mmCIF file of C-alpha atoms in Angstrom:
data_model
loop_
_atom_site.group_PDB
_atom_site.id
_atom_site.type_symbol
_atom_site.label_atom_id
_atom_site.label_comp_id
_atom_site.label_asym_id
_atom_site.label_seq_id
_atom_site.Cartn_x
_atom_site.Cartn_y
_atom_site.Cartn_z
ATOM 1 C CA MET A 541 77.940 -205.195 39.728
ATOM 2 C CA LYS A 542 80.674 -206.442 37.435
ATOM 3 C CA SER A 543 79.714 -208.384 34.385
ATOM 4 C CA HIS A 544 80.371 -212.130 34.343
ATOM 5 C CA ARG A 545 83.118 -211.679 31.753
ATOM 6 C CA ASP A 546 84.867 -209.027 33.801
ATOM 7 C CA ARG A 547 84.572 -211.176 37.001
ATOM 8 C CA SER A 548 85.929 -214.158 35.140
ATOM 9 C CA MET A 549 88.984 -212.090 34.100
ATOM 10 C CA LEU A 550 89.550 -210.978 37.651
ATOM 11 C CA VAL A 551 89.199 -214.616 38.922
ATOM 12 C CA ILE A 552 91.683 -215.785 36.246
ATOM 13 C CA GLY A 553 94.075 -213.037 37.215
ATOM 14 C CA VAL A 554 93.887 -213.898 40.996
ATOM 15 C CA CYS A 555 94.441 -217.635 40.192
ATOM 16 C CA MET A 556 97.498 -216.871 38.036
ATOM 17 C CA LEU A 557 99.071 -214.816 40.842
ATOM 18 C CA VAL A 558 98.407 -217.576 43.318
ATOM 19 C CA VAL A 559 99.897 -220.238 41.030
ATOM 20 C CA ALA A 560 102.965 -218.081 40.317
ATOM 21 C CA ALA A 561 103.531 -217.557 44.030
ATOM 22 C CA PHE A 562 102.986 -221.250 44.826
ATOM 23 C CA THR A 563 105.752 -222.736 42.653
ATOM 24 C CA THR A 564 107.284 -222.481 39.238
ATOM 25 C CA THR A 565 108.965 -225.832 39.484
ATOM 26 C CA ILE A 566 105.760 -227.879 39.390
ATOM 27 C CA VAL A 567 104.407 -225.898 36.467
ATOM 28 C CA ALA A 568 107.587 -226.480 34.545
ATOM 29 C CA GLN A 569 107.395 -230.186 35.280
ATOM 30 C CA LEU A 570 103.721 -230.498 34.380
ATOM 31 C CA VAL A 571 103.643 -228.734 31.031
ATOM 32 C CA PRO A 572 105.772 -231.108 29.001
ATOM 33 C CA ILE A 573 104.154 -234.314 30.430
ATOM 34 C CA ARG A 574 100.641 -234.178 28.765
ATOM 35 C CA SER A 575 99.402 -237.713 28.580
ATOM 36 C CA GLU A 576 98.630 -239.143 25.199
ATOM 37 C CA VAL A 577 95.878 -241.618 24.786
ATOM 38 C CA VAL A 578 96.649 -245.277 24.120
ATOM 39 C CA VAL A 579 93.558 -246.722 22.428
ATOM 40 C CA PRO A 580 92.792 -250.213 23.583
ATOM 41 C CA ALA A 581 92.505 -252.907 20.949
ATOM 42 C CA PRO A 582 90.105 -254.374 20.139
ATOM 43 C CA LYS A 583 87.195 -251.992 20.614
ATOM 44 C CA PHE A 584 84.906 -253.409 23.318
ATOM 45 C CA PRO A 585 81.151 -253.190 23.454
ATOM 46 C CA SER A 586 80.951 -252.575 27.133
ATOM 47 C CA ALA A 587 83.008 -251.909 30.255
ATOM 48 C CA GLU A 588 82.313 -255.422 31.488
ATOM 49 C CA ALA A 589 83.697 -256.990 28.260
ATOM 50 C CA HIS A 590 86.741 -254.686 28.419
ATOM 51 C CA PHE A 591 87.433 -255.590 32.118
ATOM 52 C CA ASN A 592 87.049 -259.297 31.526
ATOM 53 C CA SER A 593 89.322 -259.305 28.558
ATOM 54 C CA LEU A 594 92.148 -257.481 30.581
ATOM 55 C CA ARG A 595 91.626 -259.920 33.397
ATOM 56 C CA GLU A 596 91.844 -262.886 31.059
ATOM 57 C CA GLN A 597 95.016 -261.492 29.577
ATOM 58 C CA ALA A 598 96.430 -261.180 33.137
ATOM 59 C CA LYS A 599 95.476 -264.792 33.844
ATOM 60 C CA GLY A 600 93.165 -263.628 36.659
ATOM 61 C CA GLY A 601 95.492 -261.051 38.014
ATOM 62 C CA THR A 602 98.717 -260.738 40.084
ATOM 63 C CA LYS A 603 98.397 -261.788 43.748
ATOM 64 C CA HIS A 604 100.499 -259.229 45.432
ATOM 65 C CA THR A 605 101.824 -259.204 49.020
ATOM 66 C CA ALA A 606 102.478 -256.136 51.089
ATOM 67 C CA THR A 607 106.079 -256.220 49.978
ATOM 68 C CA SER A 608 105.552 -256.872 46.296
ATOM 69 C CA LEU A 609 103.111 -254.021 45.530
ATOM 70 C CA PRO A 610 104.409 -251.060 43.490
ATOM 71 C CA ASP A 611 105.673 -247.951 45.355
ATOM 72 C CA TRP A 612 103.130 -245.171 44.861
ATOM 73 C CA SER A 613 104.073 -243.310 48.055
ATOM 74 C CA GLY A 614 104.247 -239.604 48.232
ATOM 75 C CA ILE A 615 102.143 -236.694 47.059
ATOM 76 C CA TRP A 616 101.199 -236.502 43.409
ATOM 77 C CA GLN A 617 100.169 -233.435 41.464
ATOM 78 C CA SER A 618 97.723 -233.424 38.586
ATOM 79 C CA GLY A 619 95.899 -230.803 36.487
ATOM 80 C CA ILE A 620 94.898 -229.510 33.111
ATOM 81 C CA ALA A 621 98.419 -229.640 31.838
ATOM 82 C CA THR A 622 98.625 -233.448 32.272
ATOM 83 C CA MET A 623 95.312 -234.606 30.814
ATOM 84 C CA SER A 624 94.522 -235.602 27.243
ATOM 85 C CA MET A 625 91.168 -233.745 27.029
ATOM 86 C CA ARG A 626 91.275 -230.427 25.142
ATOM 87 C CA HIS A 627 88.549 -228.137 23.915
ATOM 88 C CA PRO A 628 86.767 -228.990 21.679
ATOM 89 C CA VAL A 629 86.811 -232.552 22.928
ATOM 90 C CA ASP A 630 86.778 -235.461 20.549
ATOM 91 C CA ALA A 631 84.172 -237.451 22.562
ATOM 92 C CA PRO A 632 81.642 -239.327 20.493
ATOM 93 C CA LEU A 633 78.731 -237.545 22.205
ATOM 94 C CA SER A 634 75.131 -238.450 21.715
ATOM 95 C CA PRO A 635 72.947 -235.778 20.041
ATOM 96 C CA MET A 636 71.459 -234.664 23.369
ATOM 97 C CA TYR A 637 74.791 -234.482 25.152
ATOM 98 C CA ARG A 638 76.412 -232.869 22.137
ATOM 99 C CA ALA A 639 73.803 -230.103 22.386
ATOM 100 C CA ARG A 640 74.507 -229.612 26.105
ATOM 101 C CA TYR A 641 78.299 -229.403 25.422
ATOM 102 C CA GLU A 642 77.808 -226.878 22.631
ATOM 103 C CA GLU A 643 75.687 -224.788 24.903
ATOM 104 C CA LYS A 644 78.522 -224.702 27.508
ATOM 105 C CA GLN A 645 80.928 -223.617 24.766
ATOM 106 C CA ARG A 646 78.581 -220.838 23.718
ATOM 107 C CA GLN A 647 78.488 -219.603 27.335
ATOM 108 C CA GLU A 648 82.208 -219.601 27.613
ATOM 109 C CA ARG A 649 82.605 -217.678 24.386
ATOM 110 C CA GLU A 650 79.892 -215.077 25.197
ATOM 111 C CA LEU A 651 79.995 -214.818 28.943
ATOM 112 C CA GLY A 652 83.589 -215.819 29.636
ATOM 113 C CA GLU A 653 82.394 -218.695 31.901
ATOM 114 C CA VAL A 654 79.878 -221.483 32.043
ATOM 115 C CA TYR A 655 76.485 -220.601 33.398
ATOM 116 C CA TYR A 656 76.535 -223.101 36.203
ATOM 117 C CA ASP A 657 79.000 -225.484 37.854
ATOM 118 C CA ARG A 658 77.876 -227.871 40.634
ATOM 119 C CA LEU A 659 80.921 -227.451 42.721
ATOM 120 C CA THR A 660 79.265 -224.136 43.711
ATOM 121 C CA HIS A 661 77.227 -226.183 46.121
ATOM 122 C CA CYS A 662 80.239 -227.882 47.549
ATOM 123 C CA GLU A 663 79.195 -231.061 45.802
ATOM 124 C CA PRO A 664 82.031 -233.565 45.135
ATOM 125 C CA SER A 665 83.962 -233.562 41.913
ATOM 126 C CA ALA A 666 82.754 -237.101 41.597
ATOM 127 C CA TYR A 667 83.661 -239.742 38.944
ATOM 128 C CA PRO A 668 84.913 -239.410 36.239
ATOM 129 C CA ARG A 669 85.815 -235.758 37.013
ATOM 130 C CA TRP A 670 87.919 -236.982 40.013
ATOM 131 C CA ILE A 671 90.541 -238.230 37.417
ATOM 132 C CA VAL A 672 91.433 -234.752 36.184
ATOM 133 C CA GLU A 673 90.644 -232.374 39.035
ATOM 134 C CA PRO A 674 93.861 -230.270 39.620
ATOM 135 C CA TYR A 675 94.363 -231.215 43.339
ATOM 136 C CA HIS A 676 96.877 -233.284 45.222
ATOM 137 C CA LYS A 677 96.453 -237.126 45.082
ATOM 138 C CA GLU A 678 97.759 -239.749 47.457
ATOM 139 C CA PHE A 679 97.703 -243.568 47.137
ATOM 140 C CA ALA A 680 97.566 -246.311 49.755
ATOM 141 C CA LEU A 681 97.952 -249.846 48.408
ATOM 142 C CA SER A 682 97.316 -253.118 50.099
ATOM 143 C CA PRO A 683 96.920 -256.713 48.678
ATOM 144 C CA ASN A 684 93.063 -256.475 48.882
ATOM 145 C CA GLN A 685 92.290 -252.787 48.272
ATOM 146 C CA ALA A 686 93.758 -249.695 46.730
ATOM 147 C CA TRP A 687 92.748 -246.348 48.111
ATOM 148 C CA LEU A 688 92.998 -243.471 45.613
ATOM 149 C CA MET A 689 92.687 -240.273 47.562
ATOM 150 C CA GLN A 690 92.157 -236.719 46.507
ATOM 151 C CA GLU A 691 92.715 -233.599 48.624
ATOM 152 C CA PHE A 692 89.535 -231.858 47.192
ATOM 153 C CA MET A 693 86.400 -232.727 49.054
ATOM 154 C CA ASN A 694 88.242 -235.536 50.874
ATOM 155 C CA GLU A 695 87.316 -237.928 48.094
ATOM 156 C CA THR A 696 88.619 -241.468 48.534
ATOM 157 C CA ARG A 697 88.018 -244.136 45.911
ATOM 158 C CA ARG A 698 88.225 -247.675 47.302
ATOM 159 C CA VAL A 699 89.197 -250.243 44.694
ATOM 160 C CA TYR A 700 88.596 -253.736 45.901
ATOM 161 C CA THR A 701 91.146 -256.055 44.320
ATOM 162 C CA ASP A 702 90.300 -259.288 46.245
ATOM 163 C CA GLY A 703 88.046 -260.704 43.561
ATOM 164 C CA ARG A 704 84.665 -259.502 44.926
ATOM 165 C CA PRO A 705 82.027 -258.358 42.397
ATOM 166 C CA HIS A 706 80.336 -255.027 42.255
ATOM 167 C CA ALA A 707 77.850 -254.300 45.138
ATOM 168 C CA THR A 708 75.729 -251.286 45.186
ATOM 169 C CA PRO A 709 72.735 -251.807 47.628
ATOM 170 C CA GLU A 710 72.525 -248.016 48.149
ATOM 171 C CA GLY A 711 72.280 -247.241 44.420
ATOM 172 C CA ASN A 712 74.367 -244.769 42.536
ATOM 173 C CA THR A 713 76.892 -242.666 44.426
ATOM 174 C CA TRP A 714 79.267 -239.847 43.596
ATOM 175 C CA LEU A 715 82.352 -242.027 43.190
ATOM 176 C CA GLY A 716 80.468 -245.108 42.204
ATOM 177 C CA ASP A 717 81.744 -248.709 43.055
ATOM 178 C CA SER A 718 85.159 -249.724 41.868
ATOM 179 C CA ILE A 719 86.597 -253.262 41.689
ATOM 180 C CA GLY A 720 89.818 -254.259 40.065
ATOM 181 C CA PHE A 721 92.983 -256.475 39.941
ATOM 182 C CA TRP A 722 96.770 -256.116 39.478
ATOM 183 C CA SER A 723 98.466 -257.064 36.271
ATOM 184 C CA GLY A 724 102.095 -256.915 37.343
ATOM 185 C CA ASP A 725 102.698 -253.283 38.408
ATOM 186 C CA ARG A 726 99.486 -252.113 36.612
ATOM 187 C CA LEU A 727 96.231 -251.631 38.542
ATOM 188 C CA VAL A 728 93.086 -252.236 36.434
ATOM 189 C CA VAL A 729 89.909 -250.641 37.654
ATOM 190 C CA TRP A 730 86.192 -251.019 36.695
ATOM 191 C CA THR A 731 83.895 -248.290 38.104
ATOM 192 C CA SER A 732 80.135 -248.329 37.808
ATOM 193 C CA SER A 733 77.018 -246.966 39.564
ATOM 194 C CA VAL A 734 77.981 -243.236 39.378
ATOM 195 C CA LYS A 735 75.772 -240.160 39.483
ATOM 196 C CA ALA A 736 74.979 -238.029 36.467
ATOM 197 C CA ALA A 737 77.633 -235.386 36.520
ATOM 198 C CA ASP A 738 80.408 -234.083 34.122
ATOM 199 C CA TYR A 739 83.985 -234.579 33.011
ATOM 200 C CA LEU A 740 85.175 -231.172 34.214
ATOM 201 C CA ARG A 741 83.934 -227.560 34.393
ATOM 202 C CA GLY A 742 82.860 -226.558 30.872
ATOM 203 C CA TYR A 743 83.300 -230.104 29.591
ATOM 204 C CA PRO A 744 80.594 -232.580 28.478
ATOM 205 C CA ASP A 745 78.197 -234.103 30.939
ATOM 206 C CA ASN A 746 77.924 -237.791 31.737
ATOM 207 C CA SER A 747 74.853 -239.842 32.619
ATOM 208 C CA ALA A 748 74.336 -242.126 35.548
ATOM 209 C CA GLU A 749 74.854 -245.131 33.123
ATOM 210 C CA LEU A 750 78.563 -244.224 32.592
ATOM 211 C CA GLU A 751 81.086 -246.973 33.444
ATOM 212 C CA GLY A 752 84.887 -246.619 33.329
ATOM 213 C CA ILE A 753 87.881 -248.875 32.814
ATOM 214 C CA GLU A 754 91.172 -247.512 34.012
ATOM 215 C CA VAL A 755 94.694 -248.823 33.823
ATOM 216 C CA TRP A 756 97.215 -247.184 36.256
ATOM 217 C CA GLN A 757 100.968 -247.484 36.183
ATOM 218 C CA ARG A 758 103.897 -245.697 37.682
ATOM 219 C CA VAL A 759 106.348 -244.607 34.993
ATOM 220 C CA LYS A 760 109.929 -243.836 35.813
ATOM 221 C CA GLY A 761 111.038 -240.298 34.865
ATOM 222 C CA THR A 762 113.814 -239.795 32.316
ATOM 223 C CA ASN A 763 115.979 -236.862 31.065
ATOM 224 C CA GLY A 764 115.510 -234.924 34.335
ATOM 225 C CA ARG A 765 111.729 -235.412 34.433
ATOM 226 C CA PRO A 766 110.119 -236.568 37.640
ATOM 227 C CA ASP A 767 108.350 -239.894 38.029
ATOM 228 C CA ARG A 768 104.641 -239.864 37.245
ATOM 229 C CA ILE A 769 101.602 -242.171 37.554
ATOM 230 C CA VAL A 770 99.780 -242.476 34.274
ATOM 231 C CA VAL A 771 96.148 -243.523 33.886
ATOM 232 C CA GLN A 772 94.579 -244.725 30.650
ATOM 233 C CA ALA A 773 90.792 -244.647 30.932
ATOM 234 C CA THR A 774 87.926 -245.688 28.616
ATOM 235 C CA MET A 775 84.421 -244.296 29.225
ATOM 236 C CA TYR A 776 81.351 -246.252 28.356
ATOM 237 C CA ASP A 777 78.091 -244.399 28.511
ATOM 238 C CA PRO A 778 75.099 -245.657 26.478
ATOM 239 C CA VAL A 779 73.235 -242.439 27.176
ATOM 240 C CA GLY A 780 75.802 -239.760 26.833
ATOM 241 C CA LEU A 781 78.127 -241.410 24.229
ATOM 242 C CA THR A 782 77.647 -243.243 20.990
ATOM 243 C CA GLY A 783 80.892 -245.228 21.614
ATOM 244 C CA PRO A 784 83.760 -245.614 23.871
ATOM 245 C CA TRP A 785 85.811 -242.468 24.780
ATOM 246 C CA ASN A 786 89.408 -242.925 25.605
ATOM 247 C CA ILE A 787 91.195 -240.372 27.766
ATOM 248 C CA ALA A 788 94.476 -240.217 29.745
ATOM 249 C CA ALA A 789 95.993 -238.265 32.572
ATOM 250 C CA SER A 790 99.208 -238.371 34.549
ATOM 251 C CA TYR A 791 100.225 -237.324 38.097
ATOM 252 C CA VAL A 792 103.639 -235.883 38.777
ATOM 253 C CA LYS A 793 105.371 -236.746 42.017
ATOM 254 C CA ALA A 794 105.669 -233.506 44.036
ATOM 255 C CA ASP A 795 109.216 -232.575 45.106
ATOM 256 C CA TYR A 796 107.948 -230.530 47.982
ATOM 257 C CA GLU A 797 106.635 -231.237 51.475
ATOM 258 C CA HIS A 798 102.900 -231.370 51.724
ATOM 259 C CA ARG A 799 100.325 -233.130 53.950
ATOM 260 C CA ILE A 800 96.746 -233.599 52.920
ATOM 261 C CA ARG A 801 94.398 -232.136 55.534
ATOM 262 C CA TYR A 802 90.596 -232.368 55.947
ATOM 263 C CA TRP A 803 88.848 -230.142 53.375
ATOM 264 C CA ASP A 804 86.010 -228.157 54.828
ATOM 265 C CA CYS A 805 84.342 -226.723 51.659
ATOM 266 C CA ALA A 806 81.612 -224.767 53.571
ATOM 267 C CA LEU A 807 84.216 -222.691 55.418
ATOM 268 C CA THR A 808 86.448 -221.800 52.534
ATOM 269 C CA SER A 809 84.361 -221.784 49.304
ATOM 270 C CA ASN A 810 83.972 -218.456 47.651
ATOM 271 C CA ASP A 811 81.923 -219.926 44.803
ATOM 272 C CA VAL A 812 78.267 -218.887 45.036
ATOM 273 C CA LEU A 813 75.096 -218.712 42.999
ATOM 274 C CA SER A 814 74.269 -215.135 41.931
ATOM 275 C CA GLY A 815 70.782 -213.778 41.866
ATOM 276 C CA ASP A 816 70.298 -214.868 38.294
ATOM 277 C CA GLY A 817 71.154 -218.452 39.019
ATOM 278 C CA ARG A 818 74.673 -218.249 37.574
ATOM 279 C CA THR A 819 77.892 -219.565 39.137
ATOM 280 C CA THR A 820 80.078 -216.702 40.337
ATOM 281 C CA SER A 821 82.886 -216.065 42.726
ATOM 282 C CA ILE A 822 83.285 -213.542 45.553
ATOM 283 C CA LEU A 823 86.719 -211.920 45.183
ATOM 284 C CA PRO A 824 89.033 -210.597 47.905
ATOM 285 C CA GLY A 825 87.765 -207.262 49.224
ATOM 286 C CA GLU A 826 84.134 -208.010 48.189
ATOM 287 C CA LYS A 827 81.390 -208.449 50.819
ATOM 288 C CA GLY A 828 81.143 -212.068 51.953
ATOM 289 C CA TYR A 829 84.634 -213.129 50.925
ATOM 290 C CA LYS A 830 85.984 -215.935 53.082
ATOM 291 C CA ALA A 831 89.691 -215.585 53.713
ATOM 292 C CA PRO A 832 91.739 -218.836 54.064
ATOM 293 C CA ARG A 833 91.595 -220.160 57.550
ATOM 294 C CA ASN A 834 94.755 -220.399 59.706
ATOM 295 C CA ASP A 835 93.422 -221.386 63.022
ATOM 296 C CA VAL A 836 95.728 -222.487 65.813
ATOM 297 C CA THR A 837 94.841 -224.613 68.910
ATOM 298 C CA ARG A 838 97.446 -223.183 71.303
ATOM 299 C CA PRO A 839 97.918 -219.717 72.694
ATOM 300 C CA GLN A 840 100.509 -217.392 71.135
ATOM 301 C CA GLN A 841 103.779 -217.237 72.937
ATOM 302 C CA ASP A 842 105.763 -214.003 73.311
ATOM 303 C CA ALA A 843 109.033 -215.868 73.537
ATOM 304 C CA PRO A 844 110.178 -219.221 72.211
ATOM 305 C CA PRO A 845 109.979 -222.096 74.736
ATOM 306 C CA ARG A 846 113.154 -222.934 76.599
#
């Protein structure tokens, strides 16, 4: 059986071929638009204090109608090239979470990959990882709610902008509970009650105490660059962090036709746990590989219809 390092190199090679075949245009657009962090001032002690301050500055928020909301229509592309996080991250990690992150770094250096990643079990990317997962995003805005949708795992974040408080009778969930308000064309979001997870594969973990404040805004493209939606986010985690951590990401508007479909992870995932408990991938040609599905619901026709 191939070593994990050899397997990782094969996986990377396959991914590079797929990306190259998919489009060179989007890659060219993404690379120069890495988002830089705008650190909020002043420094807030909690997500609640941060949210209340922004709402006070917005005088309670803008009351939009269906016709006055910003236009975020279309499909938006995100990914590693558009986020501020870089290895090694500058997060103010607590000692325990610093040790966890350093262990992941060791595994990547010595094994070529992290020992384990929970997406192997078809678990959601969850919050805050949702922000930077490199999959298509789509947004549906209404006066009382904003739906932030991700192709991967069919994850939809519902942001309630009608003034209601947090409500989590079911406890912590993968995407948490999100409330917010509009400040002109900027959407301010406060997310809480998440599950313990991570920021991205190989990146630091977060605890279930994490809360996030996000400010979203569509930015007009200049000098031939496409429009993008930029999110500035501040993470508050009294267990995983010793202070607020500011990150940023942007989503480039795709210039190609695409429709988000239902994601059936169980039928298409080639990520598995190996016998030693590590995350690995089944490659094309290996036993158990699941080829992409291309089912049709109508019989084949020998000749085009008249």
